């Protein structure tokens, strides 16, 4: 059975960047042909961020998978979007023109089938969970995850979010990794104070100008070439593997 890793964090924490870069790093480190990245976000559909230069016909919406009568390994793979040069790292999400009125909310049995098939088909599944409490797919991912990665921005918002959510996850003994993420190039960020308050910080990710540039240029699905960032990210991916 494959491993399910759920990424959580407040808006603007860099959660999407960290989760997709983690998926890429694990794919390259394990030489695995079975890695999935799943984003259930309908407020800011992820496929528009990850693949802005892809032809519309090459982007398959996650909603189409839920419209199928059955979710199987075959239908799952048909709805996955491969990353160029990493053809077996598949991304699942919603397209730019999708919203909450486009598809009905998937019923519990369909969501259960999705995660069951992902575990059977993929070795690792990275879920970029939303902060919407009504998002059933994210809630299921958090509940079913083998590991939860909390992405905490290195600012006052991060400290406040952590204080409000530190007991929200892991009450059932789940494996939790706390990641402090530096999302701004600011000399006065309270990084040390956050690390002092956050228990068991797995890694502190440095600010990456290259990662920011990749976001602005629509290259989030490419591996960032920032050695300093990748060196720290490897500490997280090693614990996942």
PDB file of C-alpha atoms in Angstrom:
ATOM      1  CA  UNK A   1       0.000   0.000   0.000  1.00  0.00           C
ATOM      2  CA  UNK A   2       1.257   3.446  -0.898  1.00  0.00           C
ATOM      3  CA  UNK A   3       1.993   6.243   1.564  1.00  0.00           C
ATOM      4  CA  UNK A   4      -0.307   9.269   1.910  1.00  0.00           C
ATOM      5  CA  UNK A   5       1.196  12.605   3.000  1.00  0.00           C
ATOM      6  CA  UNK A   6      -1.114  15.556   3.737  1.00  0.00           C
ATOM      7  CA  UNK A   7       0.241  19.123   3.718  1.00  0.00           C
ATOM      8  CA  UNK A   8      -1.622  21.708   5.804  1.00  0.00           C
ATOM      9  CA  UNK A   9      -1.038  25.381   6.528  1.00  0.00           C
ATOM     10  CA  UNK A  10      -2.570  28.853   6.381  1.00  0.00           C
ATOM     11  CA  UNK A  11      -3.072  30.766   3.108  1.00  0.00           C
ATOM     12  CA  UNK A  12       0.196  32.191   1.847  1.00  0.00           C
ATOM     13  CA  UNK A  13       2.344  29.705   3.759  1.00  0.00           C
ATOM     14  CA  UNK A  14       3.928  28.366   0.567  1.00  0.00           C
ATOM     15  CA  UNK A  15       2.220  25.010   1.115  1.00  0.00           C
ATOM     16  CA  UNK A  16       1.626  24.350  -2.574  1.00  0.00           C
ATOM     17  CA  UNK A  17       5.248  25.117  -3.458  1.00  0.00           C
ATOM     18  CA  UNK A  18       6.594  22.943  -0.639  1.00  0.00           C
ATOM     19  CA  UNK A  19       4.276  20.026  -1.389  1.00  0.00           C
ATOM     20  CA  UNK A  20       4.915  19.926  -5.157  1.00  0.00           C
ATOM     21  CA  UNK A  21       8.669  20.332  -4.673  1.00  0.00           C
ATOM     22  CA  UNK A  22       8.564  17.523  -2.090  1.00  0.00           C
ATOM     23  CA  UNK A  23       6.733  15.279  -4.547  1.00  0.00           C
ATOM     24  CA  UNK A  24       9.346  16.019  -7.216  1.00  0.00           C
ATOM     25  CA  UNK A  25      12.205  15.409  -4.759  1.00  0.00           C
ATOM     26  CA  UNK A  26      10.813  12.036  -3.656  1.00  0.00           C
ATOM     27  CA  UNK A  27      10.210  11.048  -7.261  1.00  0.00           C
ATOM     28  CA  UNK A  28      13.814  11.814  -8.195  1.00  0.00           C
ATOM     29  CA  UNK A  29      15.310  10.351  -5.013  1.00  0.00           C
ATOM     30  CA  UNK A  30      13.484   7.025  -5.215  1.00  0.00           C
ATOM     31  CA  UNK A  31      13.430   6.673  -9.006  1.00  0.00           C
ATOM     32  CA  UNK A  32       9.789   5.814  -8.403  1.00  0.00           C
ATOM     33  CA  UNK A  33       7.353   5.731 -11.289  1.00  0.00           C
ATOM     34  CA  UNK A  34       4.406   5.953  -8.919  1.00  0.00           C
ATOM     35  CA  UNK A  35       4.158   9.387  -7.319  1.00  0.00           C
ATOM     36  CA  UNK A  36       0.989  11.505  -7.261  1.00  0.00           C
ATOM     37  CA  UNK A  37       0.332  15.138  -6.363  1.00  0.00           C
ATOM     38  CA  UNK A  38      -3.292  15.934  -5.505  1.00  0.00           C
ATOM     39  CA  UNK A  39      -4.784  19.383  -4.971  1.00  0.00           C
ATOM     40  CA  UNK A  40      -8.543  19.591  -4.245  1.00  0.00           C
ATOM     41  CA  UNK A  41      -8.563  23.422  -4.232  1.00  0.00           C
ATOM     42  CA  UNK A  42     -11.534  24.891  -6.088  1.00  0.00           C
ATOM     43  CA  UNK A  43     -11.057  28.466  -4.825  1.00  0.00           C
ATOM     44  CA  UNK A  44      -7.711  28.792  -6.613  1.00  0.00           C
ATOM     45  CA  UNK A  45      -7.596  25.743  -8.927  1.00  0.00           C
ATOM     46  CA  UNK A  46      -4.067  24.374  -8.836  1.00  0.00           C
ATOM     47  CA  UNK A  47      -3.718  23.297 -12.448  1.00  0.00           C
ATOM     48  CA  UNK A  48      -3.741  26.918 -13.571  1.00  0.00           C
ATOM     49  CA  UNK A  49      -0.710  27.529 -11.340  1.00  0.00           C
ATOM     50  CA  UNK A  50       1.148  24.327 -12.152  1.00  0.00           C
ATOM     51  CA  UNK A  51       0.558  24.148 -15.894  1.00  0.00           C
ATOM     52  CA  UNK A  52      -0.283  27.628 -17.241  1.00  0.00           C
ATOM     53  CA  UNK A  53       1.419  26.865 -20.561  1.00  0.00           C
ATOM     54  CA  UNK A  54      -0.232  23.509 -21.218  1.00  0.00           C
ATOM     55  CA  UNK A  55      -2.903  23.262 -23.906  1.00  0.00           C
ATOM     56  CA  UNK A  56      -6.391  23.162 -22.338  1.00  0.00           C
ATOM     57  CA  UNK A  57      -7.076  19.729 -23.843  1.00  0.00           C
ATOM     58  CA  UNK A  58      -4.040  18.339 -21.983  1.00  0.00           C
ATOM     59  CA  UNK A  59      -5.472  19.296 -18.587  1.00  0.00           C
ATOM     60  CA  UNK A  60      -7.924  16.794 -17.136  1.00  0.00           C
ATOM     61  CA  UNK A  61     -10.034  17.936 -14.214  1.00  0.00           C
ATOM     62  CA  UNK A  62     -10.287  15.927 -11.012  1.00  0.00           C
ATOM     63  CA  UNK A  63     -14.030  16.425 -11.322  1.00  0.00           C
ATOM     64  CA  UNK A  64     -14.078  14.164 -14.381  1.00  0.00           C
ATOM     65  CA  UNK A  65     -12.739  11.324 -12.246  1.00  0.00           C
ATOM     66  CA  UNK A  66     -15.592  11.699  -9.775  1.00  0.00           C
ATOM     67  CA  UNK A  67     -18.049  11.682 -12.679  1.00  0.00           C
ATOM     68  CA  UNK A  68     -16.935   8.175 -13.618  1.00  0.00           C
ATOM     69  CA  UNK A  69     -19.144   5.278 -12.555  1.00  0.00           C
ATOM     70  CA  UNK A  70     -16.179   3.576 -10.920  1.00  0.00           C
ATOM     71  CA  UNK A  71     -12.771   4.802  -9.844  1.00  0.00           C
ATOM     72  CA  UNK A  72     -10.119   2.260 -10.754  1.00  0.00           C
ATOM     73  CA  UNK A  73      -6.381   2.346 -11.387  1.00  0.00           C
ATOM     74  CA  UNK A  74      -7.138   2.731 -15.091  1.00  0.00           C
ATOM     75  CA  UNK A  75      -9.525   5.672 -14.721  1.00  0.00           C
ATOM     76  CA  UNK A  76      -7.198   7.264 -12.170  1.00  0.00           C
ATOM     77  CA  UNK A  77      -4.214   7.165 -14.522  1.00  0.00           C
ATOM     78  CA  UNK A  78      -6.343   8.509 -17.389  1.00  0.00           C
ATOM     79  CA  UNK A  79      -7.156  11.638 -15.342  1.00  0.00           C
ATOM     80  CA  UNK A  80      -3.603  12.303 -14.176  1.00  0.00           C
ATOM     81  CA  UNK A  81      -1.482  15.039 -15.750  1.00  0.00           C
ATOM     82  CA  UNK A  82       2.171  14.043 -16.193  1.00  0.00           C
ATOM     83  CA  UNK A  83       4.916  16.554 -15.519  1.00  0.00           C
ATOM     84  CA  UNK A  84       7.179  16.999 -18.523  1.00  0.00           C
ATOM     85  CA  UNK A  85      10.419  15.016 -18.192  1.00  0.00           C
ATOM     86  CA  UNK A  86       8.870  13.214 -15.193  1.00  0.00           C
ATOM     87  CA  UNK A  87       6.099  11.473 -17.050  1.00  0.00           C
ATOM     88  CA  UNK A  88       5.080   9.167 -14.232  1.00  0.00           C
ATOM     89  CA  UNK A  89       4.740  11.881 -11.616  1.00  0.00           C
ATOM     90  CA  UNK A  90       1.039  12.554 -12.019  1.00  0.00           C
ATOM     91  CA  UNK A  91      -0.864  15.621 -10.869  1.00  0.00           C
ATOM     92  CA  UNK A  92      -4.570  15.679 -10.040  1.00  0.00           C
ATOM     93  CA  UNK A  93      -6.552  18.865  -9.488  1.00  0.00           C
ATOM     94  CA  UNK A  94      -9.087  21.258 -10.938  1.00  0.00           C
ATOM     95  CA  UNK A  95      -8.778  23.424 -14.030  1.00  0.00           C
ATOM     96  CA  UNK A  96      -8.846  27.212 -14.074  1.00  0.00           C
ATOM     97  CA  UNK A  97     -12.469  27.344 -15.211  1.00  0.00           C
ATOM     98  CA  UNK A  98     -13.698  24.896 -12.539  1.00  0.00           C
ATOM     99  CA  UNK A  99     -15.576  26.070  -9.459  1.00  0.00           C
ATOM    100  CA  UNK A 100     -17.938  24.687  -6.833  1.00  0.00           C
ATOM    101  CA  UNK A 101     -20.861  24.809  -9.269  1.00  0.00           C
ATOM    102  CA  UNK A 102     -19.044  22.889 -12.024  1.00  0.00           C
ATOM    103  CA  UNK A 103     -19.159  19.505 -10.329  1.00  0.00           C
ATOM    104  CA  UNK A 104     -21.298  18.160  -7.485  1.00  0.00           C
ATOM    105  CA  UNK A 105     -19.401  17.455  -4.275  1.00  0.00           C
ATOM    106  CA  UNK A 106     -18.214  13.846  -4.442  1.00  0.00           C
ATOM    107  CA  UNK A 107     -20.144  11.513  -2.186  1.00  0.00           C
ATOM    108  CA  UNK A 108     -18.260   9.803   0.674  1.00  0.00           C
ATOM    109  CA  UNK A 109     -18.001   6.473  -1.142  1.00  0.00           C
ATOM    110  CA  UNK A 110     -16.368   8.131  -4.170  1.00  0.00           C
ATOM    111  CA  UNK A 111     -13.870   9.941  -1.953  1.00  0.00           C
ATOM    112  CA  UNK A 112     -13.114   6.685  -0.165  1.00  0.00           C
ATOM    113  CA  UNK A 113     -12.574   4.980  -3.519  1.00  0.00           C
ATOM    114  CA  UNK A 114     -10.213   7.764  -4.620  1.00  0.00           C
ATOM    115  CA  UNK A 115      -7.846   7.364  -1.683  1.00  0.00           C
ATOM    116  CA  UNK A 116      -8.099   3.577  -1.759  1.00  0.00           C
ATOM    117  CA  UNK A 117      -7.128   3.480  -5.436  1.00  0.00           C
ATOM    118  CA  UNK A 118      -4.359   6.044  -4.915  1.00  0.00           C
ATOM    119  CA  UNK A 119      -2.848   3.845  -2.211  1.00  0.00           C
ATOM    120  CA  UNK A 120      -3.045   0.743  -4.400  1.00  0.00           C
ATOM    121  CA  UNK A 121      -1.699   2.454  -7.523  1.00  0.00           C
ATOM    122  CA  UNK A 122       0.869   4.985  -6.309  1.00  0.00           C
ATOM    123  CA  UNK A 123       3.811   4.556  -3.957  1.00  0.00           C
ATOM    124  CA  UNK A 124       3.513   8.105  -2.617  1.00  0.00           C
ATOM    125  CA  UNK A 125       0.603  10.547  -2.745  1.00  0.00           C
ATOM    126  CA  UNK A 126       1.137  14.180  -1.731  1.00  0.00           C
ATOM    127  CA  UNK A 127      -2.067  16.086  -0.928  1.00  0.00           C
ATOM    128  CA  UNK A 128      -2.002  19.898  -0.916  1.00  0.00           C
ATOM    129  CA  UNK A 129      -4.913  20.330   1.509  1.00  0.00           C
ATOM    130  CA  UNK A 130      -6.966  23.515   1.561  1.00  0.00           C
ATOM    131  CA  UNK A 131      -7.744  25.486   4.706  1.00  0.00           C
ATOM    132  CA  UNK A 132     -11.489  25.332   3.915  1.00  0.00           C
ATOM    133  CA  UNK A 133     -13.215  23.373   6.722  1.00  0.00           C
ATOM    134  CA  UNK A 134     -15.975  22.379   4.286  1.00  0.00           C
ATOM    135  CA  UNK A 135     -13.524  20.779   1.824  1.00  0.00           C
ATOM    136  CA  UNK A 136     -14.422  17.104   2.202  1.00  0.00           C
ATOM    137  CA  UNK A 137     -11.507  15.828   0.102  1.00  0.00           C
ATOM    138  CA  UNK A 138      -8.938  17.647   2.245  1.00  0.00           C
ATOM    139  CA  UNK A 139     -10.653  16.511   5.434  1.00  0.00           C
ATOM    140  CA  UNK A 140     -10.531  12.899   4.235  1.00  0.00           C
ATOM    141  CA  UNK A 141      -6.863  13.237   3.293  1.00  0.00           C
ATOM    142  CA  UNK A 142      -5.978  14.584   6.742  1.00  0.00           C
ATOM    143  CA  UNK A 143      -7.897  11.798   8.434  1.00  0.00           C
ATOM    144  CA  UNK A 144      -6.405   9.040   6.254  1.00  0.00           C
ATOM    145  CA  UNK A 145      -2.832  10.403   6.027  1.00  0.00           C
ATOM    146  CA  UNK A 146       0.162   8.422   7.226  1.00  0.00           C
ATOM    147  CA  UNK A 147       2.018  11.697   7.762  1.00  0.00           C
ATOM    148  CA  UNK A 148       0.877  15.305   8.158  1.00  0.00           C
ATOM    149  CA  UNK A 149       3.261  18.109   7.212  1.00  0.00           C
ATOM    150  CA  UNK A 150       2.399  21.462   8.782  1.00  0.00           C
ATOM    151  CA  UNK A 151       3.843  24.307   6.699  1.00  0.00           C
ATOM    152  CA  UNK A 152       4.236  27.305   9.006  1.00  0.00           C
ATOM    153  CA  UNK A 153       5.236  30.656   7.508  1.00  0.00           C
ATOM    154  CA  UNK A 154       8.092  32.415   9.300  1.00  0.00           C
ATOM    155  CA  UNK A 155       6.023  35.428  10.345  1.00  0.00           C
ATOM    156  CA  UNK A 156       3.443  36.540  12.892  1.00  0.00           C
ATOM    157  CA  UNK A 157       0.651  34.864  10.925  1.00  0.00           C
ATOM    158  CA  UNK A 158       2.528  31.582  11.162  1.00  0.00           C
ATOM    159  CA  UNK A 159       2.876  31.867  14.932  1.00  0.00           C
ATOM    160  CA  UNK A 160      -0.827  32.668  15.281  1.00  0.00           C
ATOM    161  CA  UNK A 161      -1.895  29.826  12.997  1.00  0.00           C
ATOM    162  CA  UNK A 162       0.303  27.321  14.828  1.00  0.00           C
ATOM    163  CA  UNK A 163      -1.061  28.381  18.217  1.00  0.00           C
ATOM    164  CA  UNK A 164      -4.620  27.896  16.954  1.00  0.00           C
ATOM    165  CA  UNK A 165      -3.964  24.583  15.208  1.00  0.00           C
ATOM    166  CA  UNK A 166      -1.227  22.783  17.151  1.00  0.00           C
ATOM    167  CA  UNK A 167      -3.749  20.418  18.783  1.00  0.00           C
ATOM    168  CA  UNK A 168      -5.999  20.133  15.753  1.00  0.00           C
ATOM    169  CA  UNK A 169      -3.938  17.461  14.012  1.00  0.00           C
ATOM    170  CA  UNK A 170      -2.281  14.396  15.416  1.00  0.00           C
ATOM    171  CA  UNK A 171      -4.625  13.689  18.296  1.00  0.00           C
ATOM    172  CA  UNK A 172      -4.858  10.113  17.014  1.00  0.00           C
ATOM    173  CA  UNK A 173      -1.104   9.626  17.107  1.00  0.00           C
ATOM    174  CA  UNK A 174      -0.346  10.565  13.496  1.00  0.00           C
ATOM    175  CA  UNK A 175       3.207  11.230  12.383  1.00  0.00           C
ATOM    176  CA  UNK A 176       3.554  15.028  12.139  1.00  0.00           C
ATOM    177  CA  UNK A 177       6.368  17.087  10.617  1.00  0.00           C
ATOM    178  CA  UNK A 178       6.505  20.824  11.334  1.00  0.00           C
ATOM    179  CA  UNK A 179       8.143  22.848   8.561  1.00  0.00           C
ATOM    180  CA  UNK A 180       8.933  26.529   9.067  1.00  0.00           C
ATOM    181  CA  UNK A 181       8.902  28.123   5.623  1.00  0.00           C
ATOM    182  CA  UNK A 182      10.546  31.481   4.880  1.00  0.00           C
ATOM    183  CA  UNK A 183       8.325  32.981   2.204  1.00  0.00           C
ATOM    184  CA  UNK A 184       9.703  36.544   2.192  1.00  0.00           C
ATOM    185  CA  UNK A 185      13.158  38.074   1.954  1.00  0.00           C
ATOM    186  CA  UNK A 186      12.946  40.060   5.179  1.00  0.00           C
ATOM    187  CA  UNK A 187      15.786  40.412   7.677  1.00  0.00           C
ATOM    188  CA  UNK A 188      13.340  40.964  10.549  1.00  0.00           C
ATOM    189  CA  UNK A 189      11.257  37.798  10.264  1.00  0.00           C
ATOM    190  CA  UNK A 190      10.775  36.188  13.724  1.00  0.00           C
ATOM    191  CA  UNK A 191      12.119  32.820  12.564  1.00  0.00           C
ATOM    192  CA  UNK A 192      13.959  32.046  15.803  1.00  0.00           C
ATOM    193  CA  UNK A 193      10.924  32.929  17.909  1.00  0.00           C
ATOM    194  CA  UNK A 194       8.720  30.658  15.807  1.00  0.00           C
ATOM    195  CA  UNK A 195      11.143  27.762  16.077  1.00  0.00           C
ATOM    196  CA  UNK A 196      11.223  28.254  19.845  1.00  0.00           C
ATOM    197  CA  UNK A 197       7.424  28.032  20.063  1.00  0.00           C
ATOM    198  CA  UNK A 198       6.889  25.258  17.520  1.00  0.00           C
ATOM    199  CA  UNK A 199       7.602  21.824  18.906  1.00  0.00           C
ATOM    200  CA  UNK A 200       9.720  19.392  16.893  1.00  0.00           C
ATOM    201  CA  UNK A 201      10.620  21.520  13.867  1.00  0.00           C
ATOM    202  CA  UNK A 202      11.670  19.085  11.167  1.00  0.00           C
ATOM    203  CA  UNK A 203      13.240  21.693   8.907  1.00  0.00           C
ATOM    204  CA  UNK A 204      13.471  25.449   8.364  1.00  0.00           C
ATOM    205  CA  UNK A 205      13.254  26.209   4.660  1.00  0.00           C
ATOM    206  CA  UNK A 206      15.216  29.295   3.563  1.00  0.00           C
ATOM    207  CA  UNK A 207      13.787  31.955   1.309  1.00  0.00           C
ATOM    208  CA  UNK A 208      14.288  30.955  -2.315  1.00  0.00           C
ATOM    209  CA  UNK A 209      14.321  33.682  -4.939  1.00  0.00           C
ATOM    210  CA  UNK A 210      14.380  30.954  -7.603  1.00  0.00           C
ATOM    211  CA  UNK A 211      11.244  29.364  -6.201  1.00  0.00           C
ATOM    212  CA  UNK A 212       9.500  32.735  -6.125  1.00  0.00           C
ATOM    213  CA  UNK A 213      10.542  33.366  -9.715  1.00  0.00           C
ATOM    214  CA  UNK A 214       9.258  29.933 -10.754  1.00  0.00           C
ATOM    215  CA  UNK A 215       5.879  30.790  -9.214  1.00  0.00           C
ATOM    216  CA  UNK A 216       5.709  34.096 -11.084  1.00  0.00           C
ATOM    217  CA  UNK A 217       6.719  32.479 -14.377  1.00  0.00           C
ATOM    218  CA  UNK A 218       4.365  29.503 -14.114  1.00  0.00           C
ATOM    219  CA  UNK A 219       7.108  26.902 -13.557  1.00  0.00           C
ATOM    220  CA  UNK A 220       5.980  25.523 -10.224  1.00  0.00           C
ATOM    221  CA  UNK A 221       5.888  21.992 -11.607  1.00  0.00           C
ATOM    222  CA  UNK A 222       9.616  22.148 -12.433  1.00  0.00           C
ATOM    223  CA  UNK A 223      12.301  21.296  -9.926  1.00  0.00           C
ATOM    224  CA  UNK A 224      13.715  24.459  -8.413  1.00  0.00           C
ATOM    225  CA  UNK A 225      17.493  24.682  -8.845  1.00  0.00           C
ATOM    226  CA  UNK A 226      18.204  26.449  -5.574  1.00  0.00           C
ATOM    227  CA  UNK A 227      20.823  24.289  -3.837  1.00  0.00           C
ATOM    228  CA  UNK A 228      20.322  25.875  -0.443  1.00  0.00           C
ATOM    229  CA  UNK A 229      16.557  25.281  -0.565  1.00  0.00           C
ATOM    230  CA  UNK A 230      16.949  21.728  -1.910  1.00  0.00           C
ATOM    231  CA  UNK A 231      19.498  20.851   0.760  1.00  0.00           C
ATOM    232  CA  UNK A 232      17.011  21.699   3.490  1.00  0.00           C
ATOM    233  CA  UNK A 233      14.076  20.140   1.640  1.00  0.00           C
ATOM    234  CA  UNK A 234      16.001  16.852   1.480  1.00  0.00           C
ATOM    235  CA  UNK A 235      15.751  16.575   5.278  1.00  0.00           C
ATOM    236  CA  UNK A 236      11.982  16.497   4.924  1.00  0.00           C
ATOM    237  CA  UNK A 237      11.884  14.144   1.962  1.00  0.00           C
ATOM    238  CA  UNK A 238      14.226  11.683   3.671  1.00  0.00           C
ATOM    239  CA  UNK A 239      11.777  11.414   6.555  1.00  0.00           C
ATOM    240  CA  UNK A 240       8.949  10.825   4.099  1.00  0.00           C
ATOM    241  CA  UNK A 241      10.832   8.070   2.281  1.00  0.00           C
TER     242      UNK A 241
END
